[in-house]
Tab-separated table of C-alpha atoms in Angstrom:
chain	number	residue	atom	x	y	z
A	9	MET	CA	200.751	205.970	411.963
A	10	GLU	CA	196.916	207.297	412.469
A	11	PHE	CA	195.330	208.279	415.750
A	12	PHE	CA	191.365	207.653	416.889
A	13	MET	CA	189.474	206.957	419.374
A	14	PRO	CA	187.941	202.969	418.615
A	15	ASP	CA	183.858	203.377	419.327
A	16	ARG	CA	184.014	200.585	422.161
A	17	LYS	CA	181.591	201.394	424.931
A	18	PRO	CA	181.672	201.358	428.917
A	19	ASP	CA	181.058	196.862	429.852
A	20	TYR	CA	181.065	197.261	433.673
A	21	GLU	CA	180.266	193.801	433.274
A	22	ARG	CA	183.766	192.610	431.385
A	23	ASN	CA	185.848	191.787	433.412
A	24	LYS	CA	184.208	190.104	435.799
A	25	PRO	CA	184.893	186.555	437.381
A	26	ASP	CA	182.231	183.705	436.682
A	27	PRO	CA	181.345	183.326	440.224
A	28	TYR	CA	179.272	179.466	439.951
A	29	PRO	CA	182.710	177.834	439.639
A	30	LEU	CA	183.709	179.630	443.160
A	31	LEU	CA	180.557	178.954	445.229
A	32	SER	CA	180.275	177.196	447.784
A	33	GLU	CA	178.332	173.752	448.170
A	34	SER	CA	175.423	174.684	449.714
A	35	MET	CA	175.271	178.677	447.541
A	36	ARG	CA	175.235	176.940	444.859
A	37	LYS	CA	172.474	174.123	445.531
A	38	VAL	CA	169.967	177.535	446.282
A	39	VAL	CA	171.667	179.021	442.609
A	40	ASP	CA	170.206	176.367	440.796
A	41	TYR	CA	167.264	175.572	442.886
A	42	GLN	CA	166.504	179.583	441.825
A	43	ALA	CA	167.503	178.446	438.219
A	44	ALA	CA	164.391	176.406	438.004
A	45	HIS	CA	161.531	178.006	439.922
A	46	ALA	CA	162.490	181.860	439.701
A	47	ALA	CA	165.138	182.319	437.651
A	48	ASP	CA	164.035	186.242	436.772
A	49	ALA	CA	163.707	186.902	440.402
A	50	PHE	CA	166.591	190.238	440.801
A	51	ASP	CA	165.955	191.494	437.499
A	52	THR	CA	165.583	194.925	437.230
A	53	ASN	CA	164.483	195.193	433.992
A	54	CYS	CA	160.810	195.270	434.662
A	55	SER	CA	158.800	197.975	436.157
A	56	TRP	CA	158.664	198.266	440.021
A	57	ASP	CA	155.818	196.382	440.354
A	58	GLU	CA	156.749	193.609	439.106
A	59	LEU	CA	159.993	193.444	440.963
A	60	ARG	CA	157.935	193.275	444.142
A	61	VAL	CA	155.522	190.514	442.759
A	62	LYS	CA	158.768	188.166	441.959
A	63	TYR	CA	160.276	188.737	445.425
A	64	VAL	CA	157.881	188.116	447.246
A	65	GLN	CA	157.193	185.020	445.234
A	66	GLU	CA	161.053	184.024	445.349
A	67	ARG	CA	161.485	184.820	449.000
A	68	ARG	CA	158.021	182.504	450.099
A	69	PHE	CA	159.914	179.018	450.024
A	70	TRP	CA	162.861	180.495	451.878
A	71	ASN	CA	161.027	181.678	454.453
A	72	GLU	CA	159.357	178.337	455.346
A	73	GLY	CA	160.635	176.534	458.536
A	74	GLY	CA	163.088	177.811	461.276
A	75	PRO	CA	162.362	179.111	464.623
A	76	GLU	CA	159.225	179.240	465.707
A	77	ALA	CA	157.984	182.696	467.991
A	78	PHE	CA	155.855	182.207	471.001
A	79	LYS	CA	153.133	184.634	469.077
A	80	THR	CA	153.788	188.125	466.806
A	81	VAL	CA	152.131	190.996	467.456
A	82	GLU	CA	151.500	193.472	464.731
A	83	VAL	CA	151.657	197.731	466.087
A	84	MET	CA	150.513	200.607	463.843
A	85	VAL	CA	153.325	203.132	464.421
A	86	PRO	CA	152.503	207.159	463.949
A	87	GLY	CA	155.574	208.668	461.116
A	88	PRO	CA	156.064	211.490	458.996
A	89	ILE	CA	153.675	210.277	456.433
A	90	GLY	CA	151.285	208.081	457.586
A	91	ASP	CA	151.190	204.610	459.859
A	92	VAL	CA	154.383	202.580	460.084
A	93	PRO	CA	153.360	198.664	460.378
A	94	ALA	CA	155.791	197.134	463.007
A	95	ARG	CA	155.980	193.317	464.298
A	96	ILE	CA	157.025	191.967	466.858
A	97	TYR	CA	158.371	188.132	467.699
A	98	TYR	CA	158.179	187.409	470.739
A	99	PRO	CA	160.260	184.320	471.896
A	100	ASP	CA	158.667	183.080	475.347
A	101	ASP	CA	155.838	184.265	477.668
A	102	LYS	CA	158.219	185.949	480.282
A	103	PRO	CA	156.723	189.459	480.833
A	104	GLU	CA	159.960	191.712	479.710
A	105	HIS	CA	162.199	191.433	476.717
A	106	TYR	CA	165.286	193.421	475.269
A	107	ALA	CA	164.594	194.104	471.550
A	108	VAL	CA	166.737	194.064	468.373
A	109	VAL	CA	165.203	196.254	465.874
A	110	PHE	CA	165.432	195.436	462.182
A	111	ILE	CA	165.255	196.632	459.126
A	112	HIS	CA	164.864	194.809	455.851
A	113	GLY	CA	166.522	195.074	453.028
A	114	GLY	CA	165.351	194.453	449.123
A	115	GLY	CA	167.206	198.040	447.685
A	116	TYR	CA	164.798	200.331	449.412
A	117	THR	CA	162.965	199.183	446.678
A	118	VAL	CA	161.108	195.484	447.569
A	119	GLY	CA	160.917	193.518	450.861
A	120	SER	CA	158.522	193.612	453.545
A	121	ASN	CA	158.300	191.946	457.146
A	122	ASP	CA	156.873	189.034	455.704
A	123	THR	CA	159.656	188.555	453.290
A	124	HIS	CA	162.187	188.778	456.085
A	125	ASP	CA	159.509	186.729	458.329
A	126	ARG	CA	162.243	183.373	458.679
A	127	MET	CA	165.597	186.101	459.063
A	128	MET	CA	163.925	187.844	461.919
A	129	ARG	CA	162.538	184.881	463.755
A	130	SER	CA	166.116	183.023	463.752
A	131	VAL	CA	167.379	186.160	465.625
A	132	MET	CA	164.596	185.921	467.873
A	133	ALA	CA	165.627	182.845	468.654
A	134	SER	CA	169.587	183.082	469.132
A	135	SER	CA	169.339	186.505	471.014
A	136	GLY	CA	166.051	185.071	473.035
A	137	CYS	CA	164.809	188.760	472.776
A	138	CYS	CA	162.253	190.705	470.814
A	139	VAL	CA	162.904	191.089	467.335
A	140	ILE	CA	160.840	194.604	466.243
A	141	GLY	CA	160.100	194.569	461.782
A	142	VAL	CA	160.057	198.006	460.847
A	143	ASP	CA	157.811	197.686	457.460
A	144	TYR	CA	158.829	201.422	456.074
A	145	HIS	CA	157.319	202.878	453.010
A	146	LEU	CA	158.956	201.562	449.687
A	147	ALA	CA	161.148	203.666	447.483
A	148	PRO	CA	160.732	204.967	444.270
A	149	GLU	CA	157.356	206.178	446.103
A	150	ALA	CA	159.120	206.829	449.494
A	151	LYS	CA	162.908	208.477	449.039
A	152	PHE	CA	165.165	209.401	451.286
A	153	PRO	CA	164.865	210.309	454.486
A	154	ILE	CA	161.713	208.955	454.859
A	155	PRO	CA	162.490	205.384	455.556
A	156	LEU	CA	164.842	206.807	458.103
A	157	TYR	CA	162.195	208.543	460.082
A	158	GLU	CA	160.082	205.650	460.100
A	159	ALA	CA	162.764	203.870	461.556
A	160	ALA	CA	163.773	206.583	463.838
A	161	ALA	CA	159.608	206.454	465.008
A	162	VAL	CA	159.264	203.050	465.510
A	163	VAL	CA	162.329	202.937	468.218
A	164	ARG	CA	160.994	206.346	470.012
A	165	TYR	CA	157.563	204.455	469.714
A	166	PHE	CA	158.790	201.752	471.950
A	167	GLN	CA	161.294	203.542	473.776
A	168	GLU	CA	157.903	205.781	474.770
A	169	ARG	CA	155.494	202.881	474.918
A	170	GLY	CA	157.705	199.468	475.571
A	171	ALA	CA	156.003	199.005	478.743
A	172	GLU	CA	152.460	197.930	477.460
A	173	TYR	CA	154.056	195.353	474.276
A	174	GLY	CA	156.461	194.277	477.718
A	175	ILE	CA	159.771	195.901	475.595
A	176	LEU	CA	162.575	197.154	478.289
A	177	PRO	CA	163.671	200.350	476.412
A	178	ASP	CA	166.786	201.275	477.670
A	179	LYS	CA	168.687	198.183	475.930
A	180	MET	CA	168.012	197.807	472.297
A	181	ALA	CA	169.831	196.859	468.928
A	182	LEU	CA	169.641	198.161	465.923
A	183	GLY	CA	170.023	195.342	463.054
A	184	GLY	CA	169.015	194.967	458.933
A	185	ASP	CA	170.161	193.592	455.956
A	186	SER	CA	171.464	194.829	452.278
A	187	GLY	CA	169.894	198.444	452.672
A	188	GLY	CA	168.111	197.738	456.162
A	189	ALA	CA	172.026	197.516	457.434
A	190	ASN	CA	172.773	200.884	455.577
A	191	LEU	CA	169.345	202.357	457.564
A	192	ALA	CA	170.147	200.535	460.129
A	193	LEU	CA	173.917	202.139	460.434
A	194	GLY	CA	172.275	205.598	459.551
A	195	LEU	CA	169.158	205.088	462.433
A	196	ASN	CA	172.162	204.885	465.040
A	197	LEU	CA	173.485	208.158	463.968
A	198	TYR	CA	170.309	209.856	463.487
A	199	LEU	CA	169.597	208.956	466.935
A	200	ARG	CA	172.504	209.969	468.377
A	201	ASP	CA	172.014	213.754	466.550
A	202	THR	CA	169.103	213.706	467.627
A	203	PRO	CA	166.714	214.992	471.284
A	204	GLY	CA	167.558	211.304	473.315
A	205	GLY	CA	170.447	210.396	472.100
A	206	ASN	CA	171.450	206.831	471.277
A	207	ALA	CA	172.820	205.511	474.588
A	208	PHE	CA	170.740	203.179	475.094
A	209	VAL	CA	171.310	201.320	471.434
A	210	LYS	CA	174.172	198.512	472.661
A	211	ALA	CA	174.935	196.781	469.579
A	212	LEU	CA	174.326	197.303	465.806
A	213	LEU	CA	174.069	193.833	463.784
A	214	LEU	CA	174.756	194.214	460.338
A	215	TYR	CA	174.605	191.888	457.933
A	216	TYR	CA	176.117	192.626	454.108
A	217	GLY	CA	175.262	196.190	453.899
A	218	ALA	CA	175.733	199.251	451.851
A	219	PHE	CA	177.594	202.483	453.752
A	220	GLY	CA	178.770	204.568	451.771
A	221	MET	CA	181.119	203.371	449.693
A	222	MET	CA	180.466	203.939	445.609
A	223	ASP	CA	183.377	201.684	444.150
A	224	SER	CA	186.407	199.157	445.596
A	225	CYS	CA	187.606	196.422	444.239
A	226	SER	CA	184.486	194.099	444.719
A	227	PHE	CA	182.391	196.737	442.914
A	228	ARG	CA	184.520	195.803	440.294
A	229	LEU	CA	184.831	192.182	440.691
A	230	TYR	CA	181.242	190.923	442.188
A	231	GLY	CA	177.746	190.608	441.637
A	232	THR	CA	175.711	189.068	438.505
A	233	LEU	CA	172.395	188.234	437.836
A	234	LEU	CA	172.788	185.060	440.131
A	235	ASP	CA	172.184	188.513	443.208
A	236	GLY	CA	170.703	190.546	441.208
A	237	MET	CA	173.472	192.786	442.192
A	238	ARG	CA	175.169	194.320	438.856
A	239	ARG	CA	176.686	198.030	438.490
A	240	SER	CA	172.796	198.214	436.877
A	241	ASP	CA	170.952	197.161	439.385
A	242	LEU	CA	172.769	198.943	441.965
A	243	ALA	CA	172.349	201.916	439.988
A	244	ALA	CA	168.664	201.465	439.970
A	245	TYR	CA	168.019	200.929	443.647
A	246	ILE	CA	170.235	204.022	444.741
A	247	ASN	CA	168.624	206.433	441.888
A	248	TYR	CA	165.345	205.446	443.222
A	249	TYR	CA	165.788	206.040	446.538
A	250	ALA	CA	168.344	209.155	446.769
A	251	THR	CA	168.676	212.137	445.154
A	252	PRO	CA	172.536	212.122	443.809
A	253	GLU	CA	172.475	214.874	446.731
A	254	ASP	CA	171.406	212.768	449.443
A	255	GLN	CA	173.474	210.109	448.411
A	256	GLU	CA	176.465	212.643	450.150
A	257	ASN	CA	174.053	212.386	453.080
A	258	PRO	CA	176.027	211.249	455.899
A	259	TYR	CA	173.301	209.195	457.741
A	260	TYR	CA	173.139	207.706	454.129
A	261	ALA	CA	176.713	207.475	453.453
A	262	ALA	CA	177.753	206.967	456.542
A	263	PHE	CA	181.532	206.809	455.688
A	264	LEU	CA	180.802	209.971	455.428
A	265	ASN	CA	179.850	210.891	459.137
A	266	ASP	CA	182.014	211.348	462.777
A	267	LEU	CA	182.537	207.628	463.256
A	268	SER	CA	184.385	208.560	466.487
A	269	PHE	CA	181.714	208.909	469.030
A	270	GLY	CA	178.027	207.100	469.392
A	271	MET	CA	179.144	203.764	468.121
A	272	PRO	CA	178.136	200.636	470.234
A	273	PRO	CA	179.762	197.342	469.616
A	274	VAL	CA	179.022	195.924	465.605
A	275	TYR	CA	178.701	192.601	464.658
A	276	MET	CA	178.658	192.160	460.345
A	277	CYS	CA	179.039	189.271	458.342
A	278	CYS	CA	179.367	189.528	454.477
A	279	GLY	CA	179.902	186.852	451.741
A	280	ASP	CA	183.432	187.187	449.767
A	281	LEU	CA	181.822	186.984	446.865
A	282	ASP	CA	179.178	189.765	447.601
A	283	PRO	CA	180.455	193.010	445.974
A	284	LEU	CA	178.889	194.834	448.763
A	285	LEU	CA	182.435	192.722	450.970
A	286	ASP	CA	184.524	196.310	450.772
A	287	ASN	CA	181.819	198.161	452.568
A	288	THR	CA	182.012	195.510	455.668
A	289	LYS	CA	185.581	195.863	455.581
A	290	THR	CA	186.039	199.368	455.822
A	291	LEU	CA	183.661	199.938	458.535
A	292	GLU	CA	185.887	197.180	460.346
A	293	ALA	CA	188.881	199.133	459.669
A	294	PHE	CA	187.336	202.147	460.709
A	295	MET	CA	185.717	200.139	464.179
A	296	LYS	CA	188.912	199.466	464.565
A	297	LEU	CA	190.172	203.435	464.455
A	298	TYR	CA	187.959	204.435	467.375
A	299	ASN	CA	188.461	200.997	469.246
A	300	VAL	CA	184.503	199.540	468.684
A	301	PRO	CA	184.536	195.804	469.580
A	302	THR	CA	184.020	194.286	466.309
A	303	GLN	CA	182.665	191.431	465.297
A	304	VAL	CA	183.182	190.274	461.668
A	305	ASP	CA	182.015	186.816	459.641
A	306	ILE	CA	183.754	186.889	455.834
A	307	VAL	CA	181.928	184.056	454.641
A	308	PRO	CA	183.422	182.151	451.536
A	309	GLY	CA	182.071	181.107	448.424
A	310	VAL	CA	179.256	183.057	448.798
A	311	LEU	CA	176.762	185.674	447.493
A	312	HIS	CA	174.964	188.696	448.522
A	313	ALA	CA	171.370	188.361	450.606
A	314	PHE	CA	172.875	184.510	452.169
A	315	MET	CA	170.912	184.842	455.394
A	316	HIS	CA	167.825	184.449	452.912
A	317	TYR	CA	168.606	180.982	452.460
A	318	GLY	CA	168.569	179.124	456.331
A	319	ARG	CA	166.573	176.221	454.077
A	320	MET	CA	169.703	174.641	452.489
A	321	MET	CA	172.729	177.196	453.579
A	322	PRO	CA	174.447	176.210	457.408
A	323	GLU	CA	176.183	179.135	456.775
A	324	ALA	CA	173.245	181.409	456.846
A	325	VAL	CA	172.127	179.784	460.024
A	326	GLU	CA	175.493	180.113	461.362
A	327	CYS	CA	175.305	183.319	460.903
A	328	LEU	CA	172.196	184.567	462.657
A	329	GLU	CA	172.877	182.349	465.668
A	330	ARG	CA	176.166	184.437	465.747
A	331	SER	CA	174.716	187.809	465.729
A	332	GLY	CA	172.327	187.483	467.785
A	333	ALA	CA	174.558	185.902	470.181
A	334	PHE	CA	175.968	188.710	469.976
A	335	PHE	CA	174.019	191.027	470.688
A	336	LYS	CA	173.230	189.033	474.213
A	337	ALA	CA	177.039	188.837	475.140
A	338	HIS	CA	176.721	193.109	475.228
A	339	LEU	CA	173.520	193.156	477.054
A	340	ASP	CA	175.577	193.301	480.431
A	341	GLN	CA	177.865	195.670	479.165
């Protein structure tokens, strides 16, 4: 027998199931709409300027409707490389509110308070609290840890000057979706370990986050052009945001940090067709190990980023309502 190595290249997409037949009815409606109106919105085979334009255009439709804020206030917060825009959503005219600091997703490279507007208004309505959106500087122009420092600057700013804005500083939640969930968890740990501490953080609201797991069953099974979560897409986002050394920093890869203390109650949600699913399951396991109150919603038949699609997906509306109610329930604890 002659032995030789066949010339076969690695194919990370080959053994994935076709997700379309597995989608819920509402998720399929979203995918069909995107195919007709924004088919290449998530394809990273373009410049970041182009990707950002496509992302803004695609998200515009999904931000229509939803709960209305009583008012919004734009604030510029001093940060490590310049001012950080923050937007406060007020649910009503009461003089004082607790607050959720929300960090938007988008692979650290796209997104803004505008692209996550409806999501933040929904959390505002379900929690009865203000929501403060953090418009951090994007990668690759601003790499880790700049967005983390900027989010910390926003939190500390409202702790110190919250009375000027009707914000009660002693009880806050930190939240975010996808890359924003990574930042929210890292921010909680960063605040814990720096002067001032994080005793005021009463809940984390983490939607389909990446917390430091670089490979898993869900990574191998899921993620296609439908949700822009192929292995090549994920690698592009990560490498533009963090150097190989920083990808093992415990404030980026939270699973490499000490999670045995300083963790408030955690709400998480994720679709069961999301390549980041095992991140959620692993963080849930760690929280159970350390007896941290945790609520997890695994939503069948939905893809990454489904929380944006409340116009067509009741699952998104329900998870946003449950996350806000989770913070409200832990305010008195």
